[in-house]
Amino acid sequence: MMKLRFASPEMLVDINEIPDLDYHRIDDDGSIRVGAVCRHADLERSSLLATRQPTMAAAAPLVADPIVRMRGTLVGSVCHADPQGDWASVMTALDASIVAQGPNGRRSIAVRDFVRGPFQNALAFDEVAVEAVVPAPKGEPAGGYLKLERRVGDYATVGVAVAIDRVGSQVSRAGIALTAVGPATMAADAAAHALTGRPLTTDTIGEAAELAAQAAQPKTDHRGSADFKRQLVRVFTSRILTGLLRSEEEAA
Amino acid sequence: MTAVDEVKIGGMGASRRRVEDNRFIRGKGNYVDDIVLPGMLHMEILRSPLAHARIRSIDTSKAWAMPGVRLVLTGETMAARNLAWMPTLSYDTQAVLATDKVRFQGQEVACVIADDPYIAKDACEAIVVDYEPLPVIVNPTQSMAEGAPLIRDDKENQSDNVIYDWEVGDKAGTDRAFAEADLVSKIELHYPRSHPSPIECCGSIADFNRATSKLTVYLTTQAPHIIRAAVALVAELPEQMIRIISPDIGGGFGNKVPVYPGYVASILASILLERPVKWIEDRTGNLISTGFARDVYLQGELALRRDGRILGVRMNTTADHGAFFSDAQPSKFKIGLMHSAFSCYDIPNAHLVARGVYTNKAPGGVAYRCSFRVTEAMFFQERMVHAAADDLGMDQAEFRRVNFVRDDDFPHRTSWGFLTDSGQYGKCLDVGLEAVGYQDFLKEKEEAAKRGRLLGIGISTMTEPLGAGNSREYDILGIKMFDSAELKIHMTGKALLRTGAKSQGQGHETTWAQIVAHELGIPAEDVLVEEGDTDTAPFGMGTYASRSTPVAGAAVAMVSRKIRAKARKIAAHLLEISEEDIEWELGRFYVRSQPDRGVTIQECAVAAYSNMPDGMEPGLENVAYYDPPNLTWPFACYIVTVEVDPQTGVWDVLRMVAVDDCGVRINPMIVEGQIMGGLTEAYAMANMQFITFDDEGNCIGSNFTDYLLPTAWETPGFELHEVVTPCPHHPIGAKGIGECAAVGGPAAFVNAVMDAVKGSGVRNIDMPVLPDRVYEALQTGQDVSGAPPVRMA
Ligand SMILES: Cc1cc2nc3c(=O)[nH]c(=O)nc-3n(C[C@H](O)[C@H](O)[C@H](O)COP(=O)(O)OP(=O)(O)OC[C@H]3O[C@@H](n4cnc5c(N)ncnc54)[C@H](O)[C@@H]3O)c2cc1C
């Protein structure tokens, strides 16, 4: 932004030195908290996410490239509100929220309300985001993240985040959100709804994939045509869910 | 005593570690931007936001008024000194700073010289230019259309946008061949515009000293001596008062051959201000204004006999050169060496028609990692060959083998007039097929198809002309393409070698020393190699077109032999015996009848300064200028296997096998590095790279988010193999290798994808073969051809 002279702020606040913001942890209630200076690389290498939060674990290694992952943060990425950013969709699919702190104390804002539009967030000018909170799962969490990029470090042509919780074989909660196929991160609620309260089957998967494709509002650009991008949403949604169904069948 | 062990002293065939890497990996390289001179000022360029517009006025008053601004240059300032236009390397002219019109987005309009680069940049933004937009032309079809606006209205006698029409070959004979053909295979292709994108962008520091009248220019150039001559001519300065220093160069790939407006402006600024002026181009400036590559359309036809023999070839190319014809190429050939296509095949009749046109796009047409359009030639060739084999229903490998020039047919005159002199094409193909497990893969592919999986295999075989020139046929602006080496053996037997070439990553400091070691037996580590300073280096034409080893490398061998001839006389004197009775083995002369009696080359060196024979000139130094009898003709066979995902169009490389025959390898490790680098670029071109323009002439590909360089993460692994057919005319049997992989590689990738989607009826997807294009082709069963679509959000 600054390099391209889109933004020329008079003052920059470096939050790197604020102590104890580099955490990510699971609380007793089962919610996962990610501090404002926790790096993508920490999440990529996290054994906590690997065992407890599969959607985040799948997304972390796909964000940018290794150099950017060493420096960038999840919270910063959500604040940045780039429609092509990966974390905002992952957080949306997980019904996560951002905790903001300002002179009047703290407040919590659901990520889907937090991201207001391209490069716009809901923070007041005197607030900072201090952490992201992923609520406790309503069952056994499962999910994935798939992304088409032209090369490592490229922004997504299309990204799909799927996060479901299961009790037995019933889907107790589902979230699906889409990267780079609209003016902002897109929540594919109808697609998620089609999964909720039912077991995963080839039929429900097909239905959800179709609804996700319909929720996308892609534009034709040099990364591909709108039709192609919608097809990718369909295929990625279906592939993630089919993978979950297979592992469920294998476990049974 | 016996000869020294060649591998131990780092001679021919030693995979000696690169000497230059010592400083590079420590961050101690010395690039133009590392150089800081006392009192140095900084220059920034204001570029045109529009692709075609008349300049009504330029108001620089606000820029002049800013603190720290020392000078503002516009076209008017340049014109007053007859510097508004400069000659290009292809006998055209190019605007230094625009006076009348801007003709492409990114064109140089004004320069600010200030105390620091930030002030200069801010001041550029304070310049107000009043533009009158004109209709924009972004492709040859628009350029050649009836009533198209005239881009080069500055040129007398230019009434349309055509730069040249050029023709080579036998039209009548070719027409007959097509009339007799059993089958004619046709294909239309586009090689998209790409950019060499060296990691270091262009830059200069001009330092004019009024007291001495000397102009020193530190410059990112692959060809310092040509630049010296150009500066002498353009700036009308005496040549002995111009010193061009090309320090460490962070990659060139042809991008750093031309003269750029920024160089000229910084020189004028230094002359006017009498202070050093530094200009460092940013990435966007590099991508949108400096020498691009390719952007050629082809209509190709092959006349075929049922048994697979190619009877004739027709190529009709249209090249989009942008706003100024500034290709760096031999003046005889308008579309470079496009007519080197099909040189590895024995084809009796061939005819090529080429047209070049102006458009409102950046000029350049540089030979990006190739000899003058050879990349396009070989890509077109291998795509045509692939399509023809499919049209005939013939095996890809067999079709090539049937048409190869055979090992006992050399020297072979191609139907477009080149003389190829050596090669073992069939053997290279065999090595490649064996390595990839060709027959097994074909079976695997068939099996996979039954389960809906799309596997494909692509072959690309080619010989290409490398190492311009010989001086009969090759020149740049009339200067003949030979090269040079100067070798000074010091008293202690250590040496200093300078050449007219200029390394930009090729490793000359390592390999040149190995050639000296091979010829003289002096350990490579005792030879210091220097290049790039026109006050010290012998005159040469620089490094591009894989010409360093074929030409300057040959000069290194020849100058070493001159030194050896003199050392032999000294040895005779030291051994008190006649010269005829002396034998040479590596590093040592000895008496034929008494092999124990000998002197080393180092002992001869001491004697050259302390005990020379009567009447002999002292010293042990010499220069050689080498004019090669022919180009060198390396051969390559690249084979790629892929799997295409039919649901997303994504294709993954399963294997990539490369067989290169570049003759004798001086440093095998460096050769392998060159091949891997070239294959990476080939993969990039096939897979992801293009620079395109929207209808208004906005450049899509002006930064590394849009113009993609592959990283180690997605670049496939390469399996390298070698065949060695020494070059018959090169003093050490070497052929060029810097470019083969980038030249021959792209077609192998594209052919593999085409093979995978063959069942859908699709014959062509133009590069870059992006997933959305593959998906579209699979959905529609139609080719996806032409310039990459400009799809704006
Ligand atoms: C080459 C490259 C490739 C990339 N590729 C991808 C990709 O593929 N996918 C992807 O998701 N991202 C990608 N990114 C972005 C990357 O993920 C960044 O990490 C992300 O944009 C946030 O950066 P940061 O944490 O350093 O925040 P900064 O860059 O420091 O901040 C970004 C914005 O958010 C604001 N902000 C940051 N933190 C806070 C806070 N705590 N409170 C309030 N406001 C805040 C800042 O003011 C600024 O406006 C890429 C970046 C680069 C440079």
Coordinates of N, CA, C and O and ligand atoms in Angstrom, one line a residue, chain A residues 1 12 15 21 36-40 62-65 68-69 71-82 84-88 114 121 123 127-131 145 147 149 151 153-156 179, chain B residues 705, ligand 1:
Chain A
M1 N 0.8 -1.2 0.0 CA 0.0 0.0 0.0 C 0.9 1.3 0.0 O 0.7 2.1 -0.8
L12 N 3.1 5.8 11.8 CA 2.9 4.4 11.8 C 3.1 3.9 13.3 O 4.0 4.4 14.0
I15 N 3.3 -2.3 16.4 CA 2.7 -3.1 17.6 C 3.6 -4.3 17.9 O 3.3 -5.1 18.8
L21 N 1.6 -10.6 22.8 CA 0.6 -10.7 21.8 C 0.9 -11.7 20.7 O 0.2 -11.8 19.8
A36 N -2.4 -10.6 18.3 CA -2.2 -9.8 17.1 C -0.9 -9.9 16.5 O -0.7 -9.5 15.3
V37 N 0.1 -10.3 17.2 CA 1.4 -10.4 16.5 C 1.9 -11.9 16.3 O 3.0 -12.2 16.0
C38 N 0.9 -12.8 16.4 CA 1.2 -14.2 16.1 C 1.4 -14.3 14.6 O 0.5 -13.9 13.8
R39 N 2.5 -14.9 14.1 CA 2.8 -14.9 12.7 C 2.2 -16.1 12.0 O 1.9 -17.1 12.6
H40 N 2.0 -15.9 10.7 CA 1.5 -17.1 9.9 C 2.3 -18.3 10.2 O 1.8 -19.4 10.2
L62 N -0.7 -22.3 3.1 CA -1.0 -21.8 1.8 C -1.0 -20.2 1.7 O -1.2 -19.7 0.6
V63 N -0.9 -19.6 2.8 CA -0.8 -18.1 2.8 C 0.5 -17.7 2.3 O 1.6 -18.1 2.7
A64 N 0.5 -16.9 1.2 CA 1.7 -16.2 0.7 C 2.8 -17.2 0.5 O 2.6 -18.3 0.1
D65 N 4.0 -16.7 0.8 CA 5.2 -17.6 0.6 C 5.9 -17.6 2.0 O 5.6 -16.9 2.9
V68 N 7.0 -14.2 3.6 CA 5.8 -13.4 4.1 C 5.3 -14.0 5.3 O 4.9 -13.4 6.3
R69 N 5.2 -15.4 5.3 CA 4.7 -16.0 6.5 C 5.5 -15.8 7.8 O 4.9 -15.9 8.9
R71 N 6.7 -13.0 8.6 CA 6.5 -11.7 9.1 C 5.0 -11.3 9.3 O 4.7 -10.6 10.2
G72 N 4.2 -11.8 8.4 CA 2.8 -11.4 8.5 C 2.0 -12.1 9.6 O 2.4 -13.1 10.1
T73 N 0.9 -11.5 9.9 CA 0.1 -12.0 11.0 C -1.4 -12.3 10.6 O -1.9 -11.7 9.6
L74 N -2.0 -13.2 11.3 CA -3.4 -13.5 11.0 C -4.3 -12.3 11.2 O -5.1 -11.9 10.4
V75 N -4.1 -11.7 12.4 CA -4.9 -10.6 12.7 C -4.7 -9.4 11.7 O -5.7 -8.8 11.2
G76 N -3.5 -9.2 11.3 CA -3.2 -8.1 10.4 C -3.8 -8.4 9.0 O -4.3 -7.5 8.4
S77 N -3.8 -9.7 8.7 CA -4.4 -10.1 7.4 C -5.9 -9.8 7.4 O -6.5 -9.3 6.5
V78 N -6.6 -10.2 8.5 CA -8.0 -9.9 8.6 C -8.3 -8.4 8.6 O -9.2 -7.9 7.9
C79 N -7.5 -7.6 9.3 CA -7.6 -6.2 9.3 C -7.5 -5.6 7.9 O -8.2 -4.7 7.6
H80 N -6.5 -6.1 7.2 CA -6.2 -5.7 5.9 C -7.4 -5.8 4.9 O -7.6 -5.1 4.0
A81 N -8.3 -6.9 5.2 CA -9.6 -7.1 4.5 C -9.4 -7.1 3.0 O -10.2 -6.6 2.3
D82 N -8.3 -7.7 2.6 CA -8.1 -7.9 1.1 C -9.1 -9.1 0.7 O -9.1 -10.2 1.3
Q84 N -8.8 -11.0 -1.5 CA -8.0 -12.1 -1.9 C -7.2 -12.7 -0.7 O -6.4 -13.6 -0.9
G85 N -7.4 -12.2 0.5 CA -6.7 -12.7 1.7 C -7.3 -14.0 2.1 O -8.6 -14.2 2.0
D86 N -6.5 -14.9 2.6 CA -7.0 -16.2 2.9 C -7.6 -16.3 4.3 O -8.6 -17.0 4.5
W87 N -7.1 -15.6 5.3 CA -7.5 -15.8 6.7 C -9.0 -15.3 6.9 O -9.7 -15.9 7.7
A88 N -9.4 -14.2 6.2 CA -10.7 -13.7 6.4 C -11.7 -14.8 6.1 O -12.7 -14.9 6.8
F114 N -16.9 -7.6 10.6 CA -15.6 -6.8 10.7 C -15.1 -6.4 9.4 O -14.7 -5.3 9.1
N121 N -12.3 -2.2 7.2 CA -12.7 -3.0 8.4 C -13.5 -2.1 9.3 O -13.6 -0.9 9.1
L123 N -13.0 -1.3 12.4 CA -12.4 -0.7 13.6 C -12.6 0.8 13.5 O -12.6 1.5 12.5
E127 N -9.0 2.4 17.6 CA -9.0 1.0 18.1 C -7.9 0.2 17.4 O -7.5 0.5 16.3
V128 N -7.4 -0.8 18.2 CA -6.6 -1.8 17.5 C -7.2 -3.2 17.7 O -7.9 -3.4 18.7
A129 N -6.9 -4.1 16.8 CA -7.3 -5.4 17.0 C -6.3 -6.1 17.9 O -5.1 -6.0 17.6
V130 N -6.7 -6.8 18.9 CA -5.8 -7.5 19.8 C -5.7 -9.0 19.6 O -4.7 -9.6 19.8
E131 N -6.9 -9.5 19.2 CA -6.8 -11.0 19.0 C -8.0 -11.4 18.1 O -9.0 -10.7 18.0
Y145 N -9.0 -26.3 3.5 CA -8.9 -25.0 2.7 C -8.2 -25.4 1.4 O -7.1 -26.1 1.4
K147 N -6.9 -23.8 -2.5 CA -6.7 -22.5 -3.1 C -6.0 -22.8 -4.4 O -5.1 -23.6 -4.5
E149 N -3.5 -21.0 -6.9 CA -2.7 -19.8 -7.1 C -1.8 -20.1 -8.2 O -1.5 -21.3 -8.5
R151 N 1.3 -19.2 -8.7 CA 2.5 -19.7 -8.2 C 2.6 -19.5 -6.7 O 1.8 -18.7 -6.2
G153 N 3.0 -17.9 -3.4 CA 3.2 -16.4 -3.0 C 2.2 -15.6 -3.8 O 2.1 -14.4 -3.5
D154 N 1.5 -16.1 -4.8 CA 0.6 -15.4 -5.5 C -0.7 -15.3 -4.7 O -1.0 -16.2 -3.9
Y155 N -1.5 -14.3 -4.9 CA -2.8 -14.2 -4.2 C -3.7 -15.3 -4.9 O -3.5 -15.6 -6.0
A156 N -4.7 -15.6 -4.2 CA -5.6 -16.7 -4.7 C -6.3 -16.3 -6.0 O -6.8 -15.1 -6.1
T179 N -12.7 -17.1 -1.0 CA -11.7 -16.1 -1.2 C -11.6 -15.7 -2.7 O -11.7 -16.5 -3.5
Chain B
T705 N 3.5 -9.1 -9.0 CA 2.3 -9.7 -8.6 C 1.5 -10.1 -9.9 O 0.8 -11.1 -9.9
Ligands
LIG1 C1 4.2 -11.0 -1.6 C2 3.0 -11.1 -0.7 C3 2.1 -12.2 -0.9 C4 1.0 -12.3 -0.1 N1 0.2 -13.3 -0.4 C5 -0.9 -13.5 0.5 C6 -1.7 -14.6 0.3 O1 -1.5 -15.5 -0.6 N2 -2.8 -14.8 1.1 C7 -3.0 -13.9 2.1 O2 -4.0 -14.0 2.8 N3 -2.2 -12.8 2.3 C8 -1.1 -12.6 1.5 N4 -0.3 -11.6 1.8 C9 -0.6 -10.7 2.9 C10 0.0 -11.2 4.1 O3 -0.8 -12.3 4.6 C11 0.1 -10.2 5.3 O4 0.6 -10.9 6.3 C12 -1.2 -9.6 5.7 O5 -1.6 -8.7 4.7 C13 -1.1 -8.8 7.0 O6 0.2 -8.3 7.1 P1 0.7 -7.9 8.5 O7 0.3 -8.8 9.6 O8 2.2 -7.6 8.4 O9 0.0 -6.5 8.8 P2 0.4 -5.1 8.2 O10 0.8 -5.2 6.8 O11 1.2 -4.4 9.2 O12 -1.1 -4.4 8.2 C14 -2.1 -4.6 7.3 C15 -3.2 -3.6 7.5 O13 -3.9 -4.0 8.7 C16 -3.8 -3.0 9.7 N5 -3.5 -3.7 10.9 C17 -2.6 -4.7 11.1 N6 -2.6 -5.2 12.4 C18 -3.6 -4.5 13.0 C19 -4.1 -4.5 14.3 N7 -3.6 -5.3 15.2 N8 -5.0 -3.6 14.6 C20 -5.5 -2.8 13.7 N9 -5.1 -2.7 12.4 C21 -4.1 -3.5 12.1 C22 -2.6 -2.1 9.3 O14 -2.8 -0.8 9.7 C23 -2.7 -2.2 7.8 O15 -3.7 -1.3 7.3 C24 0.8 -11.4 1.0 C25 1.7 -10.4 1.2 C26 2.8 -10.2 0.4 C27 3.7 -9.1 0.6

